[in-house]
Amino acid sequence: MIQDYLDGLSRELDFDRSLARCVRQEVEDHLWEAVAADPAGNLLEAQRRAVANFGDARVIAAQFAVLSLARQSRRAGVAAVLVVAGIFIAMKARVAWYAATQWAISDDLRAVGGLVGMVDRYAFLLAAIVGLAGWLYIRSREIPAALHPAYRRQLHRFFVLCCTAAAALAVSVVSDAVLTALNLRGTELSAASVVPIISMTIEIACVGMLVFHIYGIAQRAASAAALMKT
């Protein structure tokens, strides 16, 4: 009976495998302790009472789902700041490499490069401001015991901030890619091209990491909402 209860609890928390394993172990220990302390001699009856006293698995899973959602949101806030920092470092490294190797955009493309560079700067600035604001906002929110309407609104605001930061970063990275292509235009691939290419790869990976965290928020929010309906 205890194993069936634990299996059901694990299924409800399947959206967060790490949390499911930890919760299952803790609940299992508690239930078997309750069975051991039960004065009745019937093992099956003791298990039934232990499970009944512990509570409905879906209700317990809902409480942990909110905790998982809150933690994922805070991780996403930190990720947004780290991603912005990582992209900034990659950008500066690439610019320094261009200066060291004396690579520059050809005269006939300088106007295009200037326009793309302006878009790049403003998009990155927007991403940095919004990303920092999102991190400060979510870390100042208290983690509730339930997914109440006020916390839903807070999460929605944070989600919008994260999506805005990710979109701005995507524009910045695309602009960086265009500028990199303009700088490399007319040159043969060589060892000197490695730094710009690697830096662009890092930028793309950083944006991908932020998108992954945002997806995690959406997934956990949907799971928590589904559990709260019952």
JSON list of C-alpha atoms in Angstrom, two decimals, residues 64-168:
[
{"chain": "A", "resi": 64, "resn": "PHE", "atom": "CA", "xyz": [5.64, 20.84, -3.52]},
{"chain": "A", "resi": 65, "resn": "ALA", "atom": "CA", "xyz": [4.74, 21.94, -7.06]},
{"chain": "A", "resi": 66, "resn": "VAL", "atom": "CA", "xyz": [4.46, 25.54, -5.88]},
{"chain": "A", "resi": 67, "resn": "LEU", "atom": "CA", "xyz": [7.84, 25.24, -4.18]},
{"chain": "A", "resi": 68, "resn": "SER", "atom": "CA", "xyz": [9.35, 23.80, -7.35]},
{"chain": "A", "resi": 69, "resn": "LEU", "atom": "CA", "xyz": [7.84, 26.61, -9.43]},
{"chain": "A", "resi": 70, "resn": "ALA", "atom": "CA", "xyz": [9.18, 29.27, -7.07]},
{"chain": "A", "resi": 71, "resn": "ARG", "atom": "CA", "xyz": [12.66, 27.76, -7.10]},
{"chain": "A", "resi": 72, "resn": "GLN", "atom": "CA", "xyz": [12.67, 27.46, -10.88]},
{"chain": "A", "resi": 73, "resn": "SER", "atom": "CA", "xyz": [11.61, 31.10, -11.17]},
{"chain": "A", "resi": 74, "resn": "ARG", "atom": "CA", "xyz": [14.45, 32.22, -8.93]},
{"chain": "A", "resi": 75, "resn": "ARG", "atom": "CA", "xyz": [16.91, 30.11, -10.88]},
{"chain": "A", "resi": 76, "resn": "ALA", "atom": "CA", "xyz": [15.65, 31.73, -14.06]},
{"chain": "A", "resi": 77, "resn": "GLY", "atom": "CA", "xyz": [16.20, 35.16, -12.52]},
{"chain": "A", "resi": 78, "resn": "VAL", "atom": "CA", "xyz": [19.80, 34.30, -11.70]},
{"chain": "A", "resi": 79, "resn": "ALA", "atom": "CA", "xyz": [20.22, 32.74, -15.15]},
{"chain": "A", "resi": 80, "resn": "ALA", "atom": "CA", "xyz": [19.03, 35.96, -16.81]},
{"chain": "A", "resi": 81, "resn": "VAL", "atom": "CA", "xyz": [21.73, 37.97, -15.03]},
{"chain": "A", "resi": 82, "resn": "LEU", "atom": "CA", "xyz": [24.44, 35.39, -15.76]},
{"chain": "A", "resi": 83, "resn": "VAL", "atom": "CA", "xyz": [23.41, 35.13, -19.41]},
{"chain": "A", "resi": 84, "resn": "VAL", "atom": "CA", "xyz": [23.61, 38.89, -19.86]},
{"chain": "A", "resi": 85, "resn": "ALA", "atom": "CA", "xyz": [27.03, 38.89, -18.21]},
{"chain": "A", "resi": 86, "resn": "GLY", "atom": "CA", "xyz": [28.21, 35.97, -20.35]},
{"chain": "A", "resi": 87, "resn": "ILE", "atom": "CA", "xyz": [27.10, 37.60, -23.58]},
{"chain": "A", "resi": 88, "resn": "PHE", "atom": "CA", "xyz": [28.70, 40.89, -22.56]},
{"chain": "A", "resi": 89, "resn": "ILE", "atom": "CA", "xyz": [32.04, 39.15, -21.94]},
{"chain": "A", "resi": 90, "resn": "ALA", "atom": "CA", "xyz": [31.80, 37.33, -25.28]},
{"chain": "A", "resi": 91, "resn": "MET", "atom": "CA", "xyz": [31.05, 40.60, -27.07]},
{"chain": "A", "resi": 92, "resn": "LYS", "atom": "CA", "xyz": [33.97, 42.41, -25.45]},
{"chain": "A", "resi": 93, "resn": "ALA", "atom": "CA", "xyz": [36.33, 39.53, -26.21]},
{"chain": "A", "resi": 94, "resn": "ARG", "atom": "CA", "xyz": [35.34, 39.61, -29.86]},
{"chain": "A", "resi": 95, "resn": "VAL", "atom": "CA", "xyz": [35.75, 43.40, -30.11]},
{"chain": "A", "resi": 96, "resn": "ALA", "atom": "CA", "xyz": [39.18, 43.18, -28.46]},
{"chain": "A", "resi": 97, "resn": "TRP", "atom": "CA", "xyz": [40.15, 40.44, -30.92]},
{"chain": "A", "resi": 98, "resn": "TYR", "atom": "CA", "xyz": [39.10, 42.59, -33.87]},
{"chain": "A", "resi": 99, "resn": "ALA", "atom": "CA", "xyz": [41.22, 45.44, -32.52]},
{"chain": "A", "resi": 100, "resn": "ALA", "atom": "CA", "xyz": [44.21, 43.16, -31.99]},
{"chain": "A", "resi": 101, "resn": "THR", "atom": "CA", "xyz": [43.97, 41.63, -35.45]},
{"chain": "A", "resi": 102, "resn": "GLN", "atom": "CA", "xyz": [43.01, 44.96, -37.08]},
{"chain": "A", "resi": 103, "resn": "TRP", "atom": "CA", "xyz": [39.90, 43.50, -38.64]},
{"chain": "A", "resi": 104, "resn": "ALA", "atom": "CA", "xyz": [37.26, 46.03, -39.63]},
{"chain": "A", "resi": 105, "resn": "ILE", "atom": "CA", "xyz": [34.13, 46.29, -41.71]},
{"chain": "A", "resi": 106, "resn": "SER", "atom": "CA", "xyz": [34.85, 47.41, -45.27]},
{"chain": "A", "resi": 107, "resn": "ASP", "atom": "CA", "xyz": [34.09, 51.03, -46.15]},
{"chain": "A", "resi": 108, "resn": "ASP", "atom": "CA", "xyz": [31.15, 50.15, -48.40]},
{"chain": "A", "resi": 109, "resn": "LEU", "atom": "CA", "xyz": [29.40, 48.37, -45.51]},
{"chain": "A", "resi": 110, "resn": "ARG", "atom": "CA", "xyz": [30.19, 50.79, -42.68]},
{"chain": "A", "resi": 111, "resn": "ALA", "atom": "CA", "xyz": [26.75, 52.41, -42.84]},
{"chain": "A", "resi": 112, "resn": "VAL", "atom": "CA", "xyz": [25.06, 49.03, -42.55]},
{"chain": "A", "resi": 113, "resn": "GLY", "atom": "CA", "xyz": [27.43, 48.05, -39.76]},
{"chain": "A", "resi": 114, "resn": "GLY", "atom": "CA", "xyz": [26.68, 51.27, -37.90]},
{"chain": "A", "resi": 115, "resn": "LEU", "atom": "CA", "xyz": [22.93, 50.68, -38.07]},
{"chain": "A", "resi": 116, "resn": "VAL", "atom": "CA", "xyz": [23.23, 47.05, -36.97]},
{"chain": "A", "resi": 117, "resn": "GLY", "atom": "CA", "xyz": [25.60, 48.09, -34.19]},
{"chain": "A", "resi": 118, "resn": "MET", "atom": "CA", "xyz": [23.08, 50.62, -32.89]},
{"chain": "A", "resi": 119, "resn": "VAL", "atom": "CA", "xyz": [20.33, 47.98, -32.84]},
{"chain": "A", "resi": 120, "resn": "ASP", "atom": "CA", "xyz": [22.75, 45.64, -31.07]},
{"chain": "A", "resi": 121, "resn": "ARG", "atom": "CA", "xyz": [23.60, 48.16, -28.35]},
{"chain": "A", "resi": 122, "resn": "TYR", "atom": "CA", "xyz": [20.03, 49.17, -27.58]},
{"chain": "A", "resi": 123, "resn": "ALA", "atom": "CA", "xyz": [18.77, 45.58, -27.62]},
{"chain": "A", "resi": 124, "resn": "PHE", "atom": "CA", "xyz": [21.51, 44.47, -25.25]},
{"chain": "A", "resi": 125, "resn": "LEU", "atom": "CA", "xyz": [20.91, 47.45, -22.96]},
{"chain": "A", "resi": 126, "resn": "LEU", "atom": "CA", "xyz": [17.21, 46.61, -22.82]},
{"chain": "A", "resi": 127, "resn": "ALA", "atom": "CA", "xyz": [18.00, 42.97, -22.05]},
{"chain": "A", "resi": 128, "resn": "ALA", "atom": "CA", "xyz": [20.41, 43.94, -19.27]},
{"chain": "A", "resi": 129, "resn": "ILE", "atom": "CA", "xyz": [17.94, 46.32, -17.61]},
{"chain": "A", "resi": 130, "resn": "VAL", "atom": "CA", "xyz": [14.96, 43.98, -17.90]},
{"chain": "A", "resi": 131, "resn": "GLY", "atom": "CA", "xyz": [16.98, 40.92, -16.85]},
{"chain": "A", "resi": 132, "resn": "LEU", "atom": "CA", "xyz": [18.28, 42.66, -13.74]},
{"chain": "A", "resi": 133, "resn": "ALA", "atom": "CA", "xyz": [14.81, 43.98, -12.93]},
{"chain": "A", "resi": 134, "resn": "GLY", "atom": "CA", "xyz": [13.36, 40.48, -13.25]},
{"chain": "A", "resi": 135, "resn": "TRP", "atom": "CA", "xyz": [15.97, 38.99, -10.95]},
{"chain": "A", "resi": 136, "resn": "LEU", "atom": "CA", "xyz": [15.47, 41.69, -8.30]},
{"chain": "A", "resi": 137, "resn": "TYR", "atom": "CA", "xyz": [11.70, 41.33, -8.57]},
{"chain": "A", "resi": 138, "resn": "ILE", "atom": "CA", "xyz": [11.45, 37.56, -8.20]},
{"chain": "A", "resi": 139, "resn": "ARG", "atom": "CA", "xyz": [13.98, 37.32, -5.37]},
{"chain": "A", "resi": 140, "resn": "SER", "atom": "CA", "xyz": [11.94, 39.83, -3.37]},
{"chain": "A", "resi": 141, "resn": "ARG", "atom": "CA", "xyz": [8.76, 37.74, -3.61]},
{"chain": "A", "resi": 142, "resn": "GLU", "atom": "CA", "xyz": [7.89, 35.39, -0.76]},
{"chain": "A", "resi": 143, "resn": "ILE", "atom": "CA", "xyz": [7.32, 31.73, -1.59]},
{"chain": "A", "resi": 144, "resn": "PRO", "atom": "CA", "xyz": [3.67, 30.93, -0.77]},
{"chain": "A", "resi": 145, "resn": "ALA", "atom": "CA", "xyz": [2.21, 27.65, 0.42]},
{"chain": "A", "resi": 146, "resn": "ALA", "atom": "CA", "xyz": [-0.31, 27.66, -2.43]},
{"chain": "A", "resi": 147, "resn": "LEU", "atom": "CA", "xyz": [-0.58, 29.06, -5.93]},
{"chain": "A", "resi": 148, "resn": "HIS", "atom": "CA", "xyz": [-2.94, 31.88, -4.96]},
{"chain": "A", "resi": 149, "resn": "PRO", "atom": "CA", "xyz": [-4.03, 34.60, -7.43]},
{"chain": "A", "resi": 150, "resn": "ALA", "atom": "CA", "xyz": [-1.60, 37.22, -6.12]},
{"chain": "A", "resi": 151, "resn": "TYR", "atom": "CA", "xyz": [1.37, 34.92, -6.65]},
{"chain": "A", "resi": 152, "resn": "ARG", "atom": "CA", "xyz": [0.08, 33.97, -10.10]},
{"chain": "A", "resi": 153, "resn": "ARG", "atom": "CA", "xyz": [0.14, 37.65, -11.04]},
{"chain": "A", "resi": 154, "resn": "GLN", "atom": "CA", "xyz": [3.66, 38.02, -9.67]},
{"chain": "A", "resi": 155, "resn": "LEU", "atom": "CA", "xyz": [4.83, 35.03, -11.69]},
{"chain": "A", "resi": 156, "resn": "HIS", "atom": "CA", "xyz": [3.13, 36.39, -14.79]},
{"chain": "A", "resi": 157, "resn": "ARG", "atom": "CA", "xyz": [4.98, 39.71, -14.42]},
{"chain": "A", "resi": 158, "resn": "PHE", "atom": "CA", "xyz": [8.27, 37.87, -13.95]},
{"chain": "A", "resi": 159, "resn": "PHE", "atom": "CA", "xyz": [7.56, 35.61, -16.92]},
{"chain": "A", "resi": 160, "resn": "VAL", "atom": "CA", "xyz": [6.90, 38.65, -19.13]},
{"chain": "A", "resi": 161, "resn": "LEU", "atom": "CA", "xyz": [10.17, 40.22, -17.96]},
{"chain": "A", "resi": 162, "resn": "CYS", "atom": "CA", "xyz": [12.08, 37.01, -18.74]},
{"chain": "A", "resi": 163, "resn": "CYS", "atom": "CA", "xyz": [10.52, 36.70, -22.18]},
{"chain": "A", "resi": 164, "resn": "THR", "atom": "CA", "xyz": [11.28, 40.35, -22.91]},
{"chain": "A", "resi": 165, "resn": "ALA", "atom": "CA", "xyz": [14.90, 39.91, -21.84]},
{"chain": "A", "resi": 166, "resn": "ALA", "atom": "CA", "xyz": [15.23, 36.75, -23.93]},
{"chain": "A", "resi": 167, "resn": "ALA", "atom": "CA", "xyz": [13.72, 38.44, -27.00]},
{"chain": "A", "resi": 168, "resn": "ALA", "atom": "CA", "xyz": [16.02, 41.45, -26.63]}
]
